[in-house]
Tab-separated table of C-alpha atoms in Angstrom:
chain	number	residue	atom	x	y	z
Q	161	MET	CA	0.000	0.000	0.000
Q	162	THR	CA	1.363	3.382	-0.974
Q	163	GLU	CA	1.092	6.086	1.616
Q	164	GLN	CA	0.096	9.465	0.249
Q	165	SER	CA	1.072	12.638	1.974
Q	166	ALA	CA	-0.353	16.070	1.529
Q	167	PRO	CA	1.533	18.237	-0.949
Q	168	HIS	CA	3.923	20.726	0.577
Q	169	ILE	CA	2.612	24.260	0.286
Q	170	ALA	CA	5.353	26.818	0.671
Q	171	ARG	CA	4.593	29.579	3.106
Q	172	PRO	CA	6.628	32.665	2.305
Q	173	ARG	CA	8.080	34.617	5.200
Q	174	ILE	CA	6.567	37.850	3.845
Q	175	LEU	CA	2.864	38.468	3.337
Q	176	VAL	CA	1.564	41.770	1.946
Q	177	LEU	CA	-2.186	42.129	2.473
Q	178	GLY	CA	-4.704	44.086	0.374
Q	179	VAL	CA	-4.942	47.856	0.250
Q	180	CYS	CA	-6.542	49.602	3.244
Q	181	ALA	CA	-7.979	53.111	3.108
Q	182	GLY	CA	-6.966	54.321	6.560
Q	183	LYS	CA	-8.242	57.664	7.811
Q	184	PRO	CA	-9.588	60.276	5.389
Q	185	GLY	CA	-6.708	62.232	3.916
Q	186	ASP	CA	-4.150	59.490	4.614
Q	187	ARG	CA	-2.468	57.588	1.807
Q	188	PRO	CA	-3.677	54.003	1.318
Q	189	PHE	CA	-1.431	51.293	2.755
Q	190	ARG	CA	-0.985	47.549	2.871
Q	191	ILE	CA	-0.384	45.608	6.073
Q	192	MET	CA	2.861	43.680	5.949
Q	193	GLU	CA	3.525	40.493	7.907
Q	194	ILE	CA	6.817	38.702	8.421
Q	195	ASP	CA	6.780	35.192	9.854
Q	196	GLY	CA	3.098	35.609	10.739
Q	197	GLN	CA	3.576	38.831	12.729
Q	198	VAL	CA	2.237	42.223	11.621
Q	199	VAL	CA	5.319	44.413	11.273
Q	200	ALA	CA	4.468	47.440	9.132
Q	201	GLU	CA	2.100	49.511	7.027
Q	202	ALA	CA	3.674	49.621	3.571
Q	203	ARG	CA	2.713	52.467	1.255
Q	204	THR	CA	5.105	51.594	-1.560
Q	205	VAL	CA	7.078	48.623	-2.812
Q	206	THR	CA	10.162	50.366	-1.404
Q	207	ASP	CA	8.594	50.120	2.064
Q	208	VAL	CA	8.282	46.362	1.565
Q	209	LEU	CA	11.943	46.052	0.576
Q	210	GLU	CA	13.178	48.266	3.433
Q	211	THR	CA	11.051	46.513	6.057
Q	212	ALA	CA	12.194	43.092	4.860
Q	213	ALA	CA	15.824	44.247	5.009
Q	214	ALA	CA	15.312	45.525	8.561
Q	215	TYR	CA	14.287	41.956	9.486
Q	216	GLY	CA	17.313	40.479	7.732
Q	217	ILE	CA	15.472	39.368	4.600
Q	218	VAL	CA	16.895	40.320	1.222
Q	219	ILE	CA	14.336	40.159	-1.582
Q	220	HIS	CA	15.865	39.473	-4.990
Q	221	ASP	CA	12.582	38.835	-6.831
Q	222	LEU	CA	9.307	40.423	-5.710
Q	223	ASP	CA	7.446	38.023	-8.009
Q	224	ASP	CA	8.775	34.877	-6.317
Q	225	PRO	CA	5.816	33.364	-4.414
Q	226	ASP	CA	8.219	31.439	-2.173
Q	227	VAL	CA	9.580	34.759	-0.886
Q	228	VAL	CA	6.608	37.136	-0.800
Q	229	ARG	CA	2.878	36.571	-1.173
Q	230	TRP	CA	0.774	39.486	-2.430
Q	231	VAL	CA	-2.877	39.346	-1.325
Q	232	GLY	CA	-5.501	41.520	-3.001
Q	233	GLY	CA	-3.230	42.711	-5.778
Q	234	ASP	CA	0.375	42.563	-6.846
Q	235	LYS	CA	3.436	44.719	-6.277
Q	236	TYR	CA	1.850	47.446	-8.435
Q	237	THR	CA	-1.404	47.664	-6.435
Q	238	TRP	CA	-1.255	50.582	-3.982
Q	239	THR	CA	-4.632	52.286	-4.408
Q	240	LEU	CA	-8.209	51.276	-3.642
Q	241	HIS	CA	-10.327	50.261	-6.624
């Protein structure tokens, strides 16, 4: 009998959630998590890179789903629709 195991689903260390409006007059932002902990409000892709670097993570490819997962848009999504 062959034993089947569940497929391994990679969980990236960095998760960037969908765009939030914040308070009126504030720029939209995206919540950023590292290792499951909320660490920042990112307003640009540069914020994501700088925050990751502050936690010792160097991102070479923002499109690599094993490194960063974008929820509710991609690295170009920074405004509400």
